[in-house]
Structures are given as structure tokens and as C-alpha cells.
Amino acid sequence: MTEPLSSGAALHALVARLYRIPRSLAGPGVRETLTILAGHAPIETRELASGTPVADWEAPREWVLRSARLIAPDGRVVADAAVHNLHVLNFSVGHRAVVSRAELEGHLFSLPGRPDAIPYRTSYWRENWGFCLPHRVREALPAGDYRVEIDAEQVAGAMSWGEAALAGESADEVLFSTHVCHPQLANDNLSGLVVMTALAAELAARPRRRLSYRFLFAPGTVGAIAWLATHEALLPRLRHGLVAAGLGDGGRFHYKRTRRGTAPIDFVVPRALARLGEAPVVEDFVPFGYDERQFNSPGYALPVGSLTRTPWGRYPEYHTSDDDLDFVRPEHLERSLAALRAVVDELEHREVFVNLCPRGEPRLGRHGLYRAIGGDDAGRERELALLWVLNLSDGENDLPTIAERARLPEARVREAVEALLEAGLLAPA
Ligand code: ZN
């Protein structure tokens, strides 16, 4: 619990500090990363033994990388993990051999369309070894014998994730989740890790939190699945969730809705960003992307949306060595933190009501509510506002969301809420 992380410069400095750590699904890289993050926010490391079954998966073995070099026939080192982590196929098995250029070919990865960048490739679930390198370098490799020196192993140990749980006045929880498994890539996803750590630190320091918050820093896919499988008893308390990643590039904010599409978070995030002066792109749920896939799988169907700047795969630097410390800018990190903070503030101040007469519509006249309506156009709008508030006050929709769905001015909806409260037909949730 040390330095404040709120400035863009501090956020960027933390990205830089984490940049070179060789992370993977599990192993010392993730542990070291979580330890550093824990220096800024109350994040605890949790572990699950390798091989433990979780849903249709199992906790992976740990990847321990000591060195990885590919040496050309003339003695030149053409790929070296000490120069860039991405040079080695992530989760590569150890391999020491002399191979021909032809044999090497099947173990090389490059991007013809981006010939100067090193691609990011993994082989988590299939034993393989390999090197990633710029396509231009690969094309120029001569025939001859190559020395492969990969000093790495996959060992039984544990998969680690980081978790920060901040209790609030209500047991209702908000989940923020981001992935921790990527190696030397700045936007995907060191940006998500540092911005979320900063948010956790800020919330931990607040004297009062209405809601409870949980921050999850887990390896992609299997990490989220493991967390879900081991926390099922807690899930009914999870009222709102957001997967956040890719928060350091200069692109517009993109909010991806929950699978249901009408959860409170689906209204809260676009509203919070609009109040901040941002114009986010809002997209419907699709079952690919980050770990919103797991939270929105049909067995869980949790109200978890996703916030990024430019979404994954839609920028040319994505999953390449060009996603570097220059690609991620301090001002974008700082603005992304402001965006998440705005989402929290919106969640903390939601006004939600329950209809106390929910079986059929109440007889408005009997409750004196026709007096509040009148016969003119404004009267028609007042009646609609009453009906919308009654219909959507199920303990979930908040006042601005009702106004948005009803396409009525917020003031008109507030007036209806007041009248219904007075008539005893509505109560705060
Ligand atoms: Zn990625």
C-alpha cells in the first residue's frame, strides 16, 4: 500500500515496470505481477493447484521460462526472449536441438501483413515449441542448421489470480475483472491491470461505500472459469459487473452489453461515460472477446458487460510487439480511470424503487392519482410516466433508466415517482 496511482504518469510508469515480466497462464510471471500490484491496492493472491478440474477445464501447469534463443547457421541470434518476451512461443516446452531450416519452419510464427512486428502466440493446451519473429527476419533466414535453445518447463504447481474484496454497506456486489496472463504487451493488458488496480486503491480508501466491490485479476478464460466454479455461492450477490481491458490506446470507449442487454450496467456505463463528456460506442453481446464470455455463459448469465477503448483485434498493433510502451499513453490511462470511477459513482447513487402493487396495474383513480394527470398533452405524459415507473420498478431499474426506456424527461419520471411514493404504491428498493 504505497504510492498513489491516480495520475497518468504514475499509471504509465507501472505499465513500464510490469512490461518485461514473462507472464503466461500460470507461473512466476503472474505471481510477480500480482505482488507488484498488491503494492498499490489490497490485492490478495489466490491459487488453485495445477490439474484441479474446474467446469470443463482444469487449472494449468506453471510455465517457467529461463531463456529462449534461436541461433542461425552463422552464429547470429535471430530470436531471443531476453530481448523481447514475444520471441518465444508462450508456454513453449523446453527444447534444445539442432534443426534444419525446413524443420524449423513449422515452429516459426510471423505476420506477413505486419512484417516488422513480432506476433504474440501461445500454445497452452498442446505441447509445442516455437519462436515468433518479424516476417522480414524470417524471410531472410538462410538454409542450414539452426540451434534451438529453449530453457523452459511446464511444472505442476498452481494457477494464481489476484482478488481484492471491498465490503460496503450492502452485500450487493460489483465485480470488475481483467486478464493478467499476457506477456510483453502494454495495452492488452497491462493497461487494464494498472487502471483497475488504481480504481481498487481509490475505492479501498473511501470512507464510505454503499455497495461491495470485488476486483479480479485472473488469467484469461481458464482463470475466470476457475473463479466462477469456485465462487458459485457468492454469485447471487453479484448485481453488476464489468470486464475492463485495453484501456491505454487512443481509441473511443466501447461498451459491450451483457448477454441480456437490459441489465442495469447496460444503462449505467453509457450514461456514466456520457456524463463524463465521452461518446462511447455501444455494442450488443457476442460470445467472443474477453472474459465477459465466461460471466455471460448460460449457466451463469451474470450481468457483466465489457469496457475497452478500441476493442480487441480492431487495431493493427493488437497482439504484436507494436503494442508497446509508446502505444499506451498516460493521458488515455488517466481518462480510462476517470471512466471507471464515473461508473462506480453512477452505481453508488442509483435510485431504485419497488412497485408495492405489482400484480396488475393499480387503479390510479382509487389512489388519487388521476388528479396528478389532467387531460392535456402534459397529462398524457404524466400518465405514461406513472405506468412506466410502476412497470419498471422491480428493484432493478433506476430512475434515469426508466426515463431512458420511456423516452420521457427525467423530471417527468421523478414527478411520477414522488406521486407514487406519496400514494403508497412505491417504496425505495
Ligand atoms: Zn489478448
Short mmCIF file of C-alpha atoms and ligand atoms in Angstrom, two decimals:
data_model
loop_
_atom_site.label_atom_id
_atom_site.label_comp_id
_atom_site.label_asym_id
_atom_site.label_seq_id
_atom_site.Cartn_x
_atom_site.Cartn_y
_atom_site.Cartn_z
CA MET A 1 0.00 0.00 0.00
CA THR A 2 2.19 2.80 -1.23
CA GLU A 3 2.27 5.40 -3.95
CA PRO A 4 -0.99 6.86 -5.25
CA LEU A 5 -1.71 5.74 -8.76
CA SER A 6 -4.15 8.36 -9.93
CA SER A 7 -2.02 10.31 -12.41
CA GLY A 8 -1.46 9.20 -15.97
CA ALA A 9 2.28 9.35 -15.41
CA ALA A 10 2.07 7.01 -12.40
CA LEU A 11 -0.17 4.61 -14.30
CA HIS A 12 2.18 4.56 -17.26
CA ALA A 13 5.19 4.05 -15.02
CA LEU A 14 3.51 0.99 -13.54
CA VAL A 15 2.80 -0.37 -17.03
CA ALA A 16 6.50 0.08 -17.79
CA ARG A 17 7.50 -1.69 -14.58
CA LEU A 18 5.37 -4.73 -15.46
CA TYR A 19 6.14 -4.74 -19.18
CA ARG A 20 9.08 -7.14 -19.28
CA ILE A 21 7.76 -9.78 -16.87
CA PRO A 22 7.21 -13.05 -18.80
CA ARG A 23 3.62 -13.77 -17.86
CA SER A 24 1.62 -16.74 -19.03
CA LEU A 25 -1.45 -18.65 -17.84
CA ALA A 26 0.29 -19.67 -14.64
CA GLY A 27 3.71 -19.44 -13.09
CA PRO A 28 6.20 -16.98 -11.59
CA GLY A 29 5.37 -14.20 -14.09
CA VAL A 30 1.77 -13.89 -12.90
CA ARG A 31 2.84 -14.16 -9.25
CA GLU A 32 5.40 -11.41 -9.59
CA THR A 33 2.88 -9.20 -11.39
CA LEU A 34 0.28 -9.70 -8.64
CA THR A 35 2.86 -8.96 -5.94
CA ILE A 36 3.70 -5.66 -7.61
CA LEU A 37 0.01 -4.74 -8.00
CA ALA A 38 -0.52 -5.60 -4.33
CA GLY A 39 1.94 -2.81 -3.54
CA HIS A 40 -0.75 -0.35 -4.67
CA ALA A 41 -4.08 -1.89 -3.64
CA PRO A 42 -5.25 -4.60 -1.19
CA ILE A 43 -5.00 -7.40 -3.74
CA GLU A 44 -4.55 -10.93 -2.44
CA THR A 45 -3.14 -13.79 -4.47
CA ARG A 46 -5.31 -16.90 -4.61
CA GLU A 47 -4.13 -20.21 -6.03
CA LEU A 48 -5.63 -23.39 -7.40
CA ALA A 49 -3.42 -26.48 -7.77
CA SER A 50 -2.49 -27.48 -11.31
CA GLY A 51 -4.78 -30.23 -12.56
CA THR A 52 -7.75 -29.25 -10.37
CA PRO A 53 -10.86 -29.71 -12.51
CA VAL A 54 -12.96 -26.57 -12.98
CA ALA A 55 -16.08 -26.90 -15.15
CA ASP A 56 -14.91 -28.43 -18.43
CA TRP A 57 -11.31 -27.31 -17.79
CA GLU A 58 -8.52 -27.83 -15.32
CA ALA A 59 -6.07 -25.47 -13.65
CA PRO A 60 -2.98 -25.38 -15.89
CA ARG A 61 0.58 -26.23 -15.01
CA GLU A 62 3.00 -23.38 -14.43
CA TRP A 63 5.25 -22.13 -17.17
CA VAL A 64 8.80 -21.42 -16.09
CA LEU A 65 10.89 -19.67 -18.74
CA ARG A 66 14.57 -19.23 -18.10
CA SER A 67 15.83 -18.38 -21.61
CA ALA A 68 14.97 -18.94 -25.25
CA ARG A 69 17.28 -18.31 -28.16
CA LEU A 70 17.30 -19.25 -31.82
CA ILE A 71 20.76 -19.18 -33.38
CA ALA A 72 21.30 -19.03 -37.15
CA PRO A 73 23.93 -21.11 -39.01
CA ASP A 74 26.31 -18.14 -38.98
CA GLY A 75 26.02 -17.77 -35.20
CA ARG A 76 23.65 -14.78 -35.24
CA VAL A 77 20.94 -14.84 -32.57
CA VAL A 78 17.74 -14.28 -34.56
CA ALA A 79 15.23 -14.56 -31.71
CA ASP A 80 15.93 -14.07 -28.03
CA ALA A 81 13.37 -13.89 -25.22
CA ALA A 82 15.84 -11.73 -23.28
CA VAL A 83 15.37 -9.10 -25.99
CA HIS A 84 11.58 -9.46 -26.26
CA ASN A 85 9.32 -11.90 -24.43
CA LEU A 86 7.17 -12.39 -27.50
CA HIS A 87 10.07 -14.08 -29.32
CA VAL A 88 9.27 -17.37 -27.62
CA LEU A 89 6.01 -19.21 -28.19
CA ASN A 90 4.20 -18.64 -24.88
CA PHE A 91 4.00 -21.87 -22.83
CA SER A 92 6.61 -23.47 -25.12
CA VAL A 93 8.13 -26.67 -23.78
CA GLY A 94 11.87 -26.75 -23.22
CA HIS A 95 13.77 -27.79 -26.32
CA ARG A 96 17.43 -27.99 -27.14
CA ALA A 97 18.33 -29.25 -30.62
CA VAL A 98 19.98 -28.53 -33.93
CA VAL A 99 17.35 -28.40 -36.66
CA SER A 100 17.35 -27.76 -40.38
CA ARG A 101 15.76 -24.65 -41.84
CA ALA A 102 12.95 -26.85 -43.18
CA GLU A 103 12.26 -28.43 -39.79
CA LEU A 104 12.39 -25.04 -38.13
CA GLU A 105 9.74 -23.66 -40.48
CA GLY A 106 6.86 -25.39 -38.68
CA HIS A 107 7.91 -23.79 -35.41
CA LEU A 108 8.12 -20.19 -36.61
CA PHE A 109 5.37 -17.61 -36.35
CA SER A 110 5.31 -14.26 -38.15
CA LEU A 111 2.90 -11.78 -39.68
CA PRO A 112 3.23 -11.20 -43.43
CA GLY A 113 0.87 -8.23 -43.16
CA ARG A 114 2.93 -6.54 -40.45
CA PRO A 115 6.42 -7.67 -41.36
CA ASP A 116 8.40 -5.70 -38.75
CA ALA A 117 6.40 -6.77 -35.71
CA ILE A 118 6.78 -9.87 -33.53
CA PRO A 119 3.44 -11.65 -33.13
CA TYR A 120 2.09 -12.96 -29.81
CA ARG A 121 1.38 -16.67 -29.98
CA THR A 122 0.53 -19.22 -27.29
CA SER A 123 0.33 -22.97 -27.07
CA TYR A 124 -1.32 -23.55 -23.72
CA TRP A 125 -3.11 -26.80 -24.26
CA ARG A 126 -0.91 -28.52 -26.86
CA GLU A 127 2.76 -29.28 -26.23
CA ASN A 128 4.84 -27.40 -28.74
CA TRP A 129 7.94 -25.28 -29.02
CA GLY A 130 8.47 -22.29 -31.25
CA PHE A 131 9.68 -18.80 -31.94
CA CYS A 132 7.88 -15.66 -33.05
CA LEU A 133 9.74 -13.15 -35.15
CA PRO A 134 9.27 -10.33 -37.64
CA HIS A 135 8.25 -11.69 -41.04
CA ARG A 136 11.09 -9.76 -42.69
CA VAL A 137 13.62 -11.56 -40.50
CA ARG A 138 12.02 -14.93 -41.13
CA GLU A 139 12.08 -14.42 -44.92
CA ALA A 140 15.79 -13.72 -44.82
CA LEU A 141 16.76 -16.83 -42.83
CA PRO A 142 19.19 -18.89 -44.93
CA ALA A 143 19.27 -22.68 -45.27
CA GLY A 144 21.48 -24.52 -42.83
CA ASP A 145 21.47 -25.80 -39.28
CA TYR A 146 19.83 -23.76 -36.52
CA ARG A 147 20.41 -24.11 -32.82
CA VAL A 148 17.26 -24.13 -30.72
CA GLU A 149 17.94 -23.32 -27.06
CA ILE A 150 14.72 -23.07 -25.12
CA ASP A 151 15.27 -23.47 -21.40
CA ALA A 152 11.71 -23.69 -20.14
CA GLU A 153 9.48 -26.17 -18.40
CA GLN A 154 5.87 -26.79 -17.52
CA VAL A 155 5.65 -27.82 -13.90
CA ALA A 156 2.85 -28.91 -11.60
CA GLY A 157 2.20 -26.03 -9.22
CA ALA A 158 -0.78 -23.71 -9.17
CA MET A 159 -2.67 -21.17 -11.18
CA SER A 160 -2.73 -17.78 -9.46
CA TRP A 161 -5.18 -14.93 -9.64
CA GLY A 162 -5.47 -11.70 -7.72
CA GLU A 163 -8.56 -10.67 -5.84
CA ALA A 164 -9.50 -7.56 -3.89
CA ALA A 165 -12.77 -7.70 -1.97
CA LEU A 166 -14.02 -4.41 -0.51
CA ALA A 167 -17.06 -4.73 1.71
CA GLY A 168 -19.66 -1.98 1.56
CA GLU A 169 -22.83 -1.17 3.48
CA SER A 170 -24.76 -3.52 1.22
CA ALA A 171 -23.78 -7.10 0.48
CA ASP A 172 -24.71 -6.43 -3.16
CA GLU A 173 -21.52 -6.70 -5.16
CA VAL A 174 -19.97 -5.07 -8.18
CA LEU A 175 -17.37 -7.15 -9.99
CA PHE A 176 -14.51 -5.68 -12.01
CA SER A 177 -12.49 -8.26 -13.89
CA THR A 178 -9.43 -8.09 -16.12
CA HIS A 179 -6.93 -10.61 -17.51
CA VAL A 180 -3.42 -10.97 -16.15
CA CYS A 181 -1.90 -13.62 -18.45
CA HIS A 182 -0.46 -11.62 -21.34
CA PRO A 183 3.30 -11.11 -21.52
CA GLN A 184 5.07 -8.09 -23.03
CA LEU A 185 2.02 -6.26 -24.39
CA ALA A 186 1.17 -2.85 -22.99
CA ASN A 187 -2.42 -2.19 -23.97
CA ASP A 188 -3.54 -5.81 -23.86
CA ASN A 189 -3.50 -5.98 -20.96
CA LEU A 190 -1.17 -4.06 -18.68
CA SER A 191 -3.40 -1.03 -19.22
CA GLY A 192 -6.37 -2.94 -17.77
CA LEU A 193 -4.32 -4.23 -14.85
CA VAL A 194 -2.98 -0.85 -13.77
CA VAL A 195 -6.22 1.11 -14.26
CA MET A 196 -8.19 -1.47 -12.31
CA THR A 197 -5.55 -1.55 -9.57
CA ALA A 198 -5.79 2.23 -9.29
CA LEU A 199 -9.57 2.02 -9.03
CA ALA A 200 -9.33 -0.66 -6.34
CA ALA A 201 -6.89 1.53 -4.39
CA GLU A 202 -9.21 4.53 -4.63
CA LEU A 203 -12.26 2.59 -3.54
CA ALA A 204 -10.38 0.95 -0.67
CA ALA A 205 -9.51 4.42 0.62
CA ARG A 206 -13.09 5.74 0.50
CA PRO A 207 -14.59 6.21 3.96
CA ARG A 208 -17.98 5.00 2.75
CA ARG A 209 -19.05 2.53 0.09
CA ARG A 210 -22.73 1.79 -0.40
CA LEU A 211 -22.02 -1.32 -2.47
CA SER A 212 -19.41 -4.03 -2.05
CA TYR A 213 -16.74 -4.36 -4.72
CA ARG A 214 -14.66 -7.24 -5.95
CA PHE A 215 -11.70 -6.92 -8.29
CA LEU A 216 -10.44 -9.93 -10.17
CA PHE A 217 -7.08 -10.15 -11.92
CA ALA A 218 -7.21 -13.61 -13.47
CA PRO A 219 -5.63 -15.49 -16.35
CA GLY A 220 -7.87 -15.29 -19.43
CA THR A 221 -10.61 -17.90 -19.94
CA VAL A 222 -9.49 -20.66 -17.55
CA GLY A 223 -8.83 -18.14 -14.76
CA ALA A 224 -12.31 -16.64 -14.99
CA ILE A 225 -13.86 -20.10 -15.31
CA ALA A 226 -11.96 -21.28 -12.22
CA TRP A 227 -13.06 -18.26 -10.23
CA LEU A 228 -16.70 -18.78 -11.23
CA ALA A 229 -16.58 -22.50 -10.45
CA THR A 230 -15.11 -21.86 -7.01
CA HIS A 231 -17.37 -18.93 -6.07
CA GLU A 232 -20.83 -20.10 -7.04
CA ALA A 233 -22.28 -19.38 -3.58
CA LEU A 234 -21.30 -15.76 -3.95
CA LEU A 235 -22.78 -15.21 -7.41
CA PRO A 236 -26.36 -14.34 -6.33
CA ARG A 237 -24.91 -11.22 -4.63
CA LEU A 238 -23.28 -10.09 -7.86
CA ARG A 239 -25.51 -7.28 -9.08
CA HIS A 240 -23.30 -5.56 -11.64
CA GLY A 241 -20.09 -6.47 -13.37
CA LEU A 242 -17.64 -5.09 -15.87
CA VAL A 243 -14.77 -6.71 -17.68
CA ALA A 244 -12.28 -3.95 -18.45
CA ALA A 245 -9.23 -4.27 -20.69
CA GLY A 246 -7.41 -2.42 -23.45
CA LEU A 247 -7.66 0.95 -21.72
CA GLY A 248 -4.47 2.70 -22.81
CA ASP A 249 -4.82 3.32 -26.55
CA GLY A 250 -6.28 6.49 -28.03
CA GLY A 251 -9.45 4.94 -29.41
CA ARG A 252 -13.02 5.71 -28.41
CA PHE A 253 -14.55 3.88 -25.49
CA HIS A 254 -16.53 0.81 -26.47
CA TYR A 255 -19.11 -0.70 -24.16
CA LYS A 256 -20.29 -4.21 -24.91
CA ARG A 257 -23.62 -5.08 -23.36
CA THR A 258 -24.43 -8.09 -21.24
CA ARG A 259 -25.99 -11.11 -22.92
CA ARG A 260 -29.39 -10.00 -21.62
CA GLY A 261 -28.83 -6.46 -22.87
CA THR A 262 -31.10 -4.76 -20.32
CA ALA A 263 -29.19 -5.22 -17.08
CA PRO A 264 -28.68 -2.05 -15.03
CA ILE A 265 -24.99 -1.98 -16.00
CA ASP A 266 -26.06 -1.75 -19.67
CA PHE A 267 -27.58 1.64 -18.92
CA VAL A 268 -25.15 2.75 -16.23
CA VAL A 269 -21.93 2.55 -18.27
CA PRO A 270 -23.09 4.54 -21.33
CA ARG A 271 -24.71 7.10 -19.01
CA ALA A 272 -21.61 7.46 -16.82
CA LEU A 273 -19.42 7.96 -19.87
CA ALA A 274 -21.83 10.44 -21.42
CA ARG A 275 -21.81 12.45 -18.18
CA LEU A 276 -18.04 12.50 -18.45
CA GLY A 277 -18.35 14.01 -21.93
CA GLU A 278 -17.44 10.80 -23.76
CA ALA A 279 -19.48 9.33 -26.60
CA PRO A 280 -18.95 5.59 -26.21
CA VAL A 281 -19.76 3.12 -28.95
CA VAL A 282 -22.29 0.66 -27.52
CA GLU A 283 -22.42 -2.83 -28.98
CA ASP A 284 -24.51 -5.90 -28.32
CA PHE A 285 -23.14 -9.00 -26.68
CA VAL A 286 -21.31 -11.56 -28.79
CA PRO A 287 -19.84 -14.76 -27.33
CA PHE A 288 -16.25 -13.85 -28.15
CA GLY A 289 -13.95 -11.22 -26.74
CA TYR A 290 -12.59 -11.17 -23.19
CA ASP A 291 -13.90 -12.92 -20.08
CA GLU A 292 -17.38 -11.45 -20.39
CA ARG A 293 -17.82 -14.69 -22.39
CA GLN A 294 -17.45 -16.73 -19.20
CA PHE A 295 -19.57 -14.49 -16.98
CA ASN A 296 -22.32 -14.45 -19.61
CA SER A 297 -22.21 -18.20 -20.33
CA PRO A 298 -25.76 -19.57 -20.00
CA GLY A 299 -25.08 -21.46 -16.76
CA TYR A 300 -24.18 -18.18 -15.07
CA ALA A 301 -25.75 -15.43 -17.24
CA LEU A 302 -24.38 -12.74 -14.95
CA PRO A 303 -24.99 -9.03 -15.54
CA VAL A 304 -21.42 -8.38 -16.71
CA GLY A 305 -20.66 -6.00 -19.57
CA SER A 306 -17.31 -5.07 -21.04
CA LEU A 307 -15.47 -1.79 -21.40
CA THR A 308 -12.49 -1.22 -23.68
CA ARG A 309 -11.17 1.59 -25.78
CA THR A 310 -10.57 0.12 -29.26
CA PRO A 311 -11.89 -3.45 -28.93
CA TRP A 312 -9.53 -6.42 -29.21
CA GLY A 313 -8.39 -7.27 -32.72
CA ARG A 314 -9.52 -3.97 -34.24
CA TYR A 315 -6.17 -2.17 -34.10
CA PRO A 316 -3.15 -3.27 -36.12
CA GLU A 317 -0.82 -3.28 -33.11
CA TYR A 318 -3.06 -5.86 -31.36
CA HIS A 319 -1.16 -8.98 -30.18
CA THR A 320 2.13 -7.77 -31.63
CA SER A 321 5.30 -6.18 -30.33
CA ASP A 322 3.90 -2.84 -31.56
CA ASP A 323 1.52 -2.89 -28.59
CA ASP A 324 4.34 -1.29 -26.65
CA LEU A 325 5.04 1.45 -24.13
CA ASP A 326 4.61 4.17 -26.78
CA PHE A 327 1.28 2.81 -27.96
CA VAL A 328 -0.18 3.27 -24.47
CA ARG A 329 -0.34 6.91 -23.37
CA PRO A 330 -0.53 8.35 -19.84
CA GLU A 331 -3.48 10.61 -20.69
CA HIS A 332 -5.53 7.69 -22.04
CA LEU A 333 -4.85 5.61 -18.93
CA GLU A 334 -5.86 8.50 -16.72
CA ARG A 335 -9.05 9.10 -18.70
CA SER A 336 -9.90 5.39 -18.53
CA LEU A 337 -9.54 5.51 -14.77
CA ALA A 338 -11.90 8.51 -14.76
CA ALA A 339 -14.35 6.45 -16.83
CA LEU A 340 -14.33 3.54 -14.37
CA ARG A 341 -14.63 5.97 -11.46
CA ALA A 342 -17.67 7.55 -13.17
CA VAL A 343 -19.24 4.09 -13.48
CA VAL A 344 -18.70 3.48 -9.76
CA ASP A 345 -20.16 6.87 -8.83
CA GLU A 346 -23.20 6.18 -11.00
CA LEU A 347 -23.67 2.77 -9.33
CA GLU A 348 -23.25 4.23 -5.86
CA HIS A 349 -26.01 6.78 -6.43
CA ARG A 350 -28.61 4.75 -8.21
CA GLU A 351 -32.20 5.49 -7.14
CA VAL A 352 -34.19 2.27 -7.39
CA PHE A 353 -37.78 1.59 -6.32
CA VAL A 354 -40.17 -1.32 -5.98
CA ASN A 355 -43.79 -1.34 -7.03
CA LEU A 356 -45.82 -2.32 -3.96
CA CYS A 357 -48.85 -3.28 -6.07
CA PRO A 358 -47.18 -5.30 -8.82
CA ARG A 359 -49.97 -7.75 -9.69
CA GLY A 360 -51.72 -5.93 -12.49
CA GLU A 361 -51.87 -2.16 -12.68
CA PRO A 362 -53.22 -0.40 -9.61
CA ARG A 363 -56.44 1.62 -10.07
CA LEU A 364 -54.89 5.03 -10.30
CA GLY A 365 -58.14 6.84 -9.51
CA ARG A 366 -58.61 4.94 -6.28
CA HIS A 367 -55.21 6.22 -5.16
CA GLY A 368 -55.98 9.82 -6.11
CA LEU A 369 -53.50 9.73 -8.95
CA TYR A 370 -55.82 10.98 -11.70
CA ARG A 371 -55.61 14.40 -10.04
CA ALA A 372 -51.92 14.30 -10.87
CA ILE A 373 -52.61 13.55 -14.50
CA GLY A 374 -55.04 16.07 -16.04
CA GLY A 375 -56.50 15.93 -19.57
CA ASP A 376 -53.95 17.79 -21.73
CA ASP A 377 -50.79 16.56 -23.50
CA ALA A 378 -48.73 17.02 -20.36
CA GLY A 379 -51.37 14.95 -18.61
CA ARG A 380 -50.88 12.13 -21.11
CA GLU A 381 -47.13 12.27 -20.47
CA ARG A 382 -47.75 12.17 -16.71
CA GLU A 383 -49.91 9.09 -17.08
CA LEU A 384 -47.26 7.37 -19.19
CA ALA A 385 -44.63 8.24 -16.60
CA LEU A 386 -46.75 6.65 -13.85
CA LEU A 387 -47.22 3.48 -15.90
CA TRP A 388 -43.54 3.23 -16.78
CA VAL A 389 -42.43 3.74 -13.19
CA LEU A 390 -44.91 1.13 -11.97
CA ASN A 391 -43.87 -1.34 -14.62
CA LEU A 392 -40.10 -0.97 -14.34
CA SER A 393 -39.86 -0.57 -10.57
CA ASP A 394 -38.88 -4.16 -9.93
CA GLY A 395 -35.95 -3.33 -7.66
CA GLU A 396 -33.54 -3.30 -10.57
CA ASN A 397 -34.12 -0.38 -12.92
CA ASP A 398 -33.05 3.03 -11.68
CA LEU A 399 -34.79 6.33 -12.29
CA PRO A 400 -32.71 7.56 -15.26
CA THR A 401 -33.00 4.14 -16.89
CA ILE A 402 -36.79 4.29 -16.62
CA ALA A 403 -36.71 7.75 -18.21
CA GLU A 404 -34.48 6.46 -20.99
CA ARG A 405 -36.63 3.44 -21.72
CA ALA A 406 -39.82 5.50 -21.52
CA ARG A 407 -38.29 8.28 -23.67
CA LEU A 408 -39.59 10.78 -21.15
CA PRO A 409 -37.79 13.67 -19.45
CA GLU A 410 -36.13 12.59 -16.21
CA ALA A 411 -38.01 15.37 -14.36
CA ARG A 412 -41.33 13.90 -15.50
CA VAL A 413 -40.35 10.46 -14.23
CA ARG A 414 -39.18 11.90 -10.94
CA GLU A 415 -42.56 13.62 -10.56
CA ALA A 416 -44.29 10.26 -11.10
CA VAL A 417 -42.01 8.61 -8.52
CA GLU A 418 -42.89 11.30 -5.95
CA ALA A 419 -46.63 10.87 -6.61
CA LEU A 420 -46.44 7.08 -6.34
CA LEU A 421 -44.36 7.25 -3.16
CA GLU A 422 -46.96 9.57 -1.64
CA ALA A 423 -49.78 7.25 -2.71
CA GLY A 424 -48.01 4.32 -1.03
CA LEU A 425 -47.71 2.41 -4.28
CA LEU A 426 -43.93 2.62 -4.43
CA ALA A 427 -41.07 2.25 -1.98
CA PRO A 428 -37.33 2.68 -2.22
CA ALA A 429 -35.69 -0.66 -3.02
ZN ZN B 1 -5.19 -10.56 -25.86
#
